[in-house]
Amino acid sequence: MATLGFNTTRIQTPSLPRIPKSSCFTKPIKTHHLFSSETLLKRCRFVSRSLPESSLSITKEQEVANEVLEDDPTSELSYLDPESDAESIKEWELDFCSRPILDSRGKKIWELVVCDASLSLQVTKYFPNNVINSITLKDAIVTITQDLGVPLPERIRFFRSQMQTIITKACKELAIKAVPSKRCLSLFLWLQERYDTVYTRHPGFQKGSLPLLSLDNPFPMNLPENLFGERWAFVQLPYSAVREEIADFEEKFVFGATLDLDLLGIEVDENTLIPGLSVATSRAKPLAAWMNGLEVCSIEADSSKGCLILSVGISTRYVYATYKKTPVTTDEAEAWESAKKASGGLHFLAIQDDLDSDDCVGFWLLIDLPPPPV
């Protein structure tokens, strides 16, 4: 059984064996998660994880003052890893939403949370609910760059569809590309960590308060024709081979996306088989190119309806493929989902010219994570 924690201590193939016979794409027609917040490190260690001891030359009084500040749930954070290259941080992950915390007026406090995928950049700032607009957000983004000496990012990922108008407008005025995507994994995990160690300790915390802006999970739509493959198969790779694919990712693949497994803290035996989906088509490169612009998030085998569900962006879900429901195909789909559960939600999508090929044109490493509790 795999475990999934938040590893905040950072310094950073074979062919695809098929499980069942391949199936054909057909035209139009929740997983349990192993994430445990108990494995997350405390906020003070989370922030100071990358500071070498040799660089700390502060007095006892300063040390005590810093510890008090870090332990204060009402304090804000503005942090840049001193060992990071600020110019290389070109993509941010951003959340701008209310929290289960009331201010002195009895109104919900809003918070801006910004990080990059490696957590070299970490910023939090509270706002009253009567200043929530694109101008406030734009000014806050500019302030981050000025305070920490980082350039404006080229892209900002966000995962709340309800905030798309405000975030997109603020980014447009700064010539930043706003990217709606659930591939904000560092942000997801950090929000979970902040809920456990910050929000619940805040004097205004409201236990049992539901998120004001919940995540969408709409009914799946028909797949656009340009995304159709010709054949597909459930496949699997040993975890060790998945790590090799990631290590060679930039050299081997033009299309696809990877994950920072060290940051996710996934603990899986090297021989554990990671489930995946292989899609074959004679137009593999065009298909991979189209998929590359979709922010692919996850794949689900829905054995009750005899179909595969592809999740992309924030809230777009497609019926990716269908198959004839039989006891055999149902068992195969359920076994694939069970394998995904056993690997902590880790799975992958491979696009190939042929299902029997050793090579992939595109490779996406995916993971199912529960939404943050705020």
C-alpha atoms as one frame of an Amber mdcrd trajectory, in Angstrom:
protein
   0.000   0.000   0.000   1.301   3.416  -0.897   1.330   6.463   1.299   1.239
  10.059   0.186   2.577  12.894   2.294   3.955  16.360   1.746   7.730  16.095
   1.556   8.878  19.601   2.419  12.551  18.708   2.683  14.009  19.542  -0.729
  17.488  20.171  -1.902  14.600  17.945  -5.921  11.860   3.030 -20.230  10.694
  -0.178 -20.773   7.776  -0.965 -23.068   4.222  -0.679 -21.745   2.855  -4.149
 -20.877  -0.854  -4.419 -21.551  -3.347  -5.817 -19.074  -6.450  -6.406 -21.254
  -6.946  -6.499 -24.980  -7.148  -3.104 -26.611 -10.482  -1.445 -27.181 -11.702
   0.998 -29.787 -12.651   4.605 -29.284 -16.319   5.229 -29.872 -17.693   8.513
 -31.101 -20.205  10.627 -29.221 -22.110   8.913 -27.227 -14.447   8.696  -6.612
 -11.516   7.305  -6.099 -10.419   6.842  -2.481  -7.342   8.954  -1.767  -4.416
   8.032   0.435  -3.432  11.617   1.189  -3.053  12.171   4.912  -2.602  15.617
   6.380  -1.038  14.052   9.468   2.167  13.506   7.526   2.611  17.179   6.715
   5.333  19.068   8.494   4.531  22.084  10.647   4.341  25.474   9.033   7.504
  26.886  10.606   9.544  23.975   9.265   7.707  24.207   5.964   8.922  27.772
   5.447  12.465  27.400   6.701  13.161  23.973   5.215  15.839  25.097   2.762
  17.889  27.439   4.912  21.299  25.907   5.651  22.296  26.090   9.299  25.562
  27.798   8.390  23.622  30.773   7.025  21.776  31.428  10.274  23.615  34.044
  12.278  20.916  35.584  14.473  20.720  36.379  18.147  18.720  34.395  20.692
  16.244  37.269  20.949  15.730  37.313  17.182  15.335  33.549  17.160  12.615
  33.664  19.804  10.862  36.533  18.001  10.920  34.598  14.714   9.497  31.492
  16.371   6.663  33.519  17.880   5.908  35.121  14.496   5.940  31.774  12.687
   3.600  30.314  15.307   1.110  33.193  14.965  -1.821  32.053  12.751  -2.742
  35.678  12.015   0.667  36.513  10.528   1.331  36.698   6.783   4.169  35.131
   4.847   6.515  36.525   2.199   9.294  34.058   1.463  11.800  33.375  -1.307
  14.329  30.585  -0.950  17.695  32.396  -0.843  19.308  29.530  -2.742  16.838
  29.693  -5.633  17.300  31.549  -8.911  14.544  34.157  -8.814  14.738  34.698
 -12.587  13.927  31.034 -13.209  10.557  31.189 -11.402   8.314  31.713 -14.416
   5.155  29.934 -13.301   3.089  30.585 -10.188   0.217  28.718  -8.570  -2.395
  31.037  -7.058  -5.509  30.859  -4.904  -7.645  33.882  -4.017 -10.601  32.826
  -1.895 -12.403  33.211   1.403 -11.301  31.191   4.418 -13.321  29.678   7.289
 -12.244  32.642   9.430 -14.320  35.645  10.537 -12.908  39.136  11.053 -13.958
  41.675  13.697 -17.020  42.559  11.580 -18.188  38.955  11.510 -17.332  38.671
   7.799 -15.258  35.960   6.168 -11.597  36.834   5.633 -10.190  36.323   2.140
  -6.634  35.176   1.508  -4.203  35.263  -1.391  -1.860  32.273  -1.472   0.942
  32.150  -4.056   3.706  29.619  -4.597   5.693  28.025  -7.394   5.803  24.290
  -8.060   9.052  23.826  -6.117   7.857  25.931  -3.156  10.844  28.231  -3.532
   8.299  31.059  -3.539   5.676  31.213  -0.775   3.400  34.188  -0.129   0.198
  34.636   1.878  -1.838  37.795   2.467  -5.228  38.367   4.129  -7.903  40.718
   2.738 -11.299  41.956   3.983 -14.219  40.792   1.834 -15.055  44.315   0.593
 -11.908  44.761  -1.533 -12.089  41.579  -3.624 -11.606  42.563  -7.268  -9.096
  42.329 -10.100  -7.403  45.620  -9.143  -6.638  44.348  -5.633  -5.261  41.130
  -7.066  -3.182  42.891  -9.727  -1.659  45.232  -7.111  -0.884  42.273  -4.832
   0.916  40.421  -7.638   3.029  43.484  -8.388   3.807  43.922  -4.675   5.096
  40.333  -4.483   7.549  40.966  -7.308   8.743  44.212  -5.725   9.082  42.868
  -2.181  10.884  39.644  -3.123  12.734  40.774  -6.242  11.188  38.185  -8.530
  10.037  38.946 -12.092   6.408  38.802 -13.101   5.605  35.191 -14.009   4.822
  34.138 -17.550   1.952  31.911 -16.386  -0.269  31.660 -13.318  -2.244  28.487
 -12.659  -5.464  28.616 -10.616  -8.095  25.997  -9.858 -11.319  27.825  -8.885
 -13.679  28.434 -11.811 -15.642  31.013  -9.816 -12.547  33.263  -9.633 -11.682
  32.954 -13.323 -12.959  36.422 -14.302 -11.057  38.274 -11.577  -7.838  36.295
 -11.981  -7.872  36.413 -15.784  -8.481  40.161 -15.828  -5.692  40.874 -13.322
  -3.266  38.682 -15.267  -4.218  40.216 -18.621  -3.378  43.717 -17.372   0.079
  42.447 -16.409   0.601  40.456 -19.647   0.549  37.179 -17.712  -1.124  34.058
 -19.126  -3.825  32.820 -16.737  -4.109  29.010 -16.862  -7.187  27.328 -15.353
  -5.887  23.980 -14.130  -6.146  21.460 -11.322  -2.448  20.691 -11.828  -1.711
  23.040  -8.909  -0.458  20.198  -6.759   1.967  22.186  -4.601  -0.802  24.693
  -3.916  -3.328  21.933  -3.111  -0.995  20.369  -0.578   0.015  23.684   0.930
  -3.638  24.699   1.433  -4.243  21.396   3.212  -1.211  22.062   5.391  -2.369
  25.608   6.170  -5.841  24.373   7.081  -4.381  21.917   9.592  -1.745  24.167
  11.139  -2.881  27.766  10.545  -6.591  28.279   9.879  -7.808  25.946  12.627
  -5.660  27.846  15.140  -6.833  31.288  14.036  -8.983  33.047  16.697 -11.707
  33.650  14.085 -11.843  30.050  12.812 -15.343  28.711  12.149 -15.418  24.945
  12.555 -17.683  23.196  10.069 -17.771  26.156   7.698 -18.157  24.991   4.093
 -15.945  26.430   1.327 -17.541  29.499  -0.244 -16.201  28.523  -3.673 -16.388
  24.742  -4.007 -14.776  22.818  -6.853 -16.962  21.764  -9.781 -17.410  18.155
 -10.877 -19.749  18.438 -13.877 -21.351  15.702 -15.935 -18.883  14.481 -18.606
 -19.305  15.770 -22.161 -18.692  14.152 -25.529 -15.069  14.154 -26.637 -14.125
  16.657 -29.407 -13.204  14.872 -32.637  -9.634  16.181 -32.659  -8.961  14.285
 -29.401  -9.989  10.841 -30.637  -7.466   8.039 -30.755  -7.954   4.769 -32.612
  -7.199   2.135 -29.985  -6.500   2.116 -26.263  -5.446  -0.301 -23.554  -4.976
  -0.378 -19.812  -1.241  -0.688 -19.174   1.175  -0.646 -16.242   4.778   0.272
 -15.457   6.887  -0.467 -12.368   7.349   2.598 -10.190  11.092   2.447 -10.860
  10.407   2.763 -14.616   8.071   5.711 -14.010  10.864   7.493 -12.146  13.195
   6.810 -15.095  10.655   8.304 -17.484  10.514  11.433 -15.317  14.300  11.698
 -15.078  14.574  11.643 -18.900  11.372  13.570 -19.505  12.801  16.731 -21.073
  15.053  14.767 -23.432  12.521  12.107 -24.441   9.195  13.903 -24.763   8.076
  16.964 -26.639   4.535  16.595 -25.347   3.334  15.775 -21.855   3.745  16.746
 -18.223   5.422  15.319 -15.177   5.120  15.588 -11.388   7.620  16.315  -8.644
   7.455  12.980  -6.822   9.988  14.102  -4.220   7.764  17.015  -3.225   4.666
  14.817  -3.129   6.501  12.438  -0.815   5.000   9.337  -2.418   6.262   6.187
  -0.750   5.847   3.309  -3.180   7.909   0.174  -3.559  10.101   0.295  -6.678
   8.389  -2.808  -8.058   4.839  -1.513  -7.524   2.979  -1.436 -10.832   1.645
   2.034 -11.668  -1.516   1.894 -13.813  -1.794   3.858 -17.010  -3.716   4.265
 -20.221  -2.049   3.840 -23.575  -3.703   5.478 -26.595  -2.584   4.542 -30.090
  -3.264   6.395 -33.306  -1.667   6.965 -36.692  -1.838  10.687 -35.927  -0.054
  10.395 -32.582   1.893  13.669 -32.838  -1.103  15.865 -33.704  -3.130  14.187
 -30.953  -0.345  14.675 -28.393  -0.044  18.319 -29.452  -3.752  18.891 -28.887
  -3.630  17.123 -25.523  -0.646  19.217 -24.515  -2.775  22.350 -24.395  -5.504
  20.861 -22.188  -3.891  20.739 -18.724  -4.652  17.012 -18.359  -5.478  16.253
 -14.708  -6.635  12.668 -14.327  -8.320   9.636 -15.868 -11.084   7.611 -14.239
 -12.425   4.210 -15.218 -16.175   4.305 -14.585 -17.098   0.639 -14.499 -20.762
   1.388 -13.758 -21.168   3.185 -17.112 -18.535   1.330 -19.130 -16.435   4.356
 -19.989 -13.230   6.268 -19.272 -13.485   9.854 -18.002 -10.760  12.363 -18.891
 -10.529  15.435 -16.607  -8.778  18.539 -17.969  -8.424  22.176 -16.943 -10.534
  23.125 -13.919 -13.897  21.475 -14.440 -14.000  19.962 -17.931 -14.716  16.233
 -18.073 -14.925  14.178 -21.264 -16.145  10.670 -22.027 -12.731   9.673 -23.342
 -13.678   6.189 -24.528 -16.351   3.575 -24.036 -16.307  -0.210 -23.900 -18.867
  -2.999 -23.858 -19.768  -3.889 -20.300 -19.121  -7.544 -19.506 -17.977  -9.249
 -16.296 -14.445  -9.354 -17.751 -14.247  -5.686 -18.761 -15.823  -4.604 -15.468
 -13.214  -6.588 -13.537 -10.438  -5.024 -15.616 -11.713  -1.490 -15.008 -12.112
  -2.110 -11.287  -8.650  -3.668 -11.104  -7.194  -0.586 -12.823  -8.867   1.738
 -10.311  -7.691  -0.478  -7.434  -4.129  -0.290  -8.734  -4.443   3.498  -8.876
  -5.641   3.551  -5.273  -2.768   1.292  -4.188  -0.237   3.669  -5.763  -1.564
   6.726  -3.947  -3.604   7.931  -6.912  -0.614   7.919  -9.267  -1.320   6.978
 -12.903  -0.284   8.030 -16.403  -1.401   8.623 -19.972   0.799   7.563 -22.888
   0.157   8.413 -26.536   1.804   6.082 -29.063   1.882   5.311 -32.765   1.187
   1.678 -31.949   0.195  -0.155 -28.759   3.067  -2.614 -29.221   5.665   0.135
 -29.586   8.335   0.761 -26.946   8.195   4.509 -27.601   5.745   7.218 -26.607
   5.026  10.449 -28.446   3.506  12.013 -25.323   3.607  11.073 -21.637   1.539
  12.620 -18.823   2.120  11.608 -15.214  -1.120  12.155 -13.298  -2.367  11.908
  -9.731  -5.724  12.006  -7.984  -5.636  14.395  -5.030  -8.584  15.310  -2.834
  -9.576  18.970  -3.127  -8.299  21.264  -0.362 -10.718  21.702   2.572 -11.027
  25.469   1.953
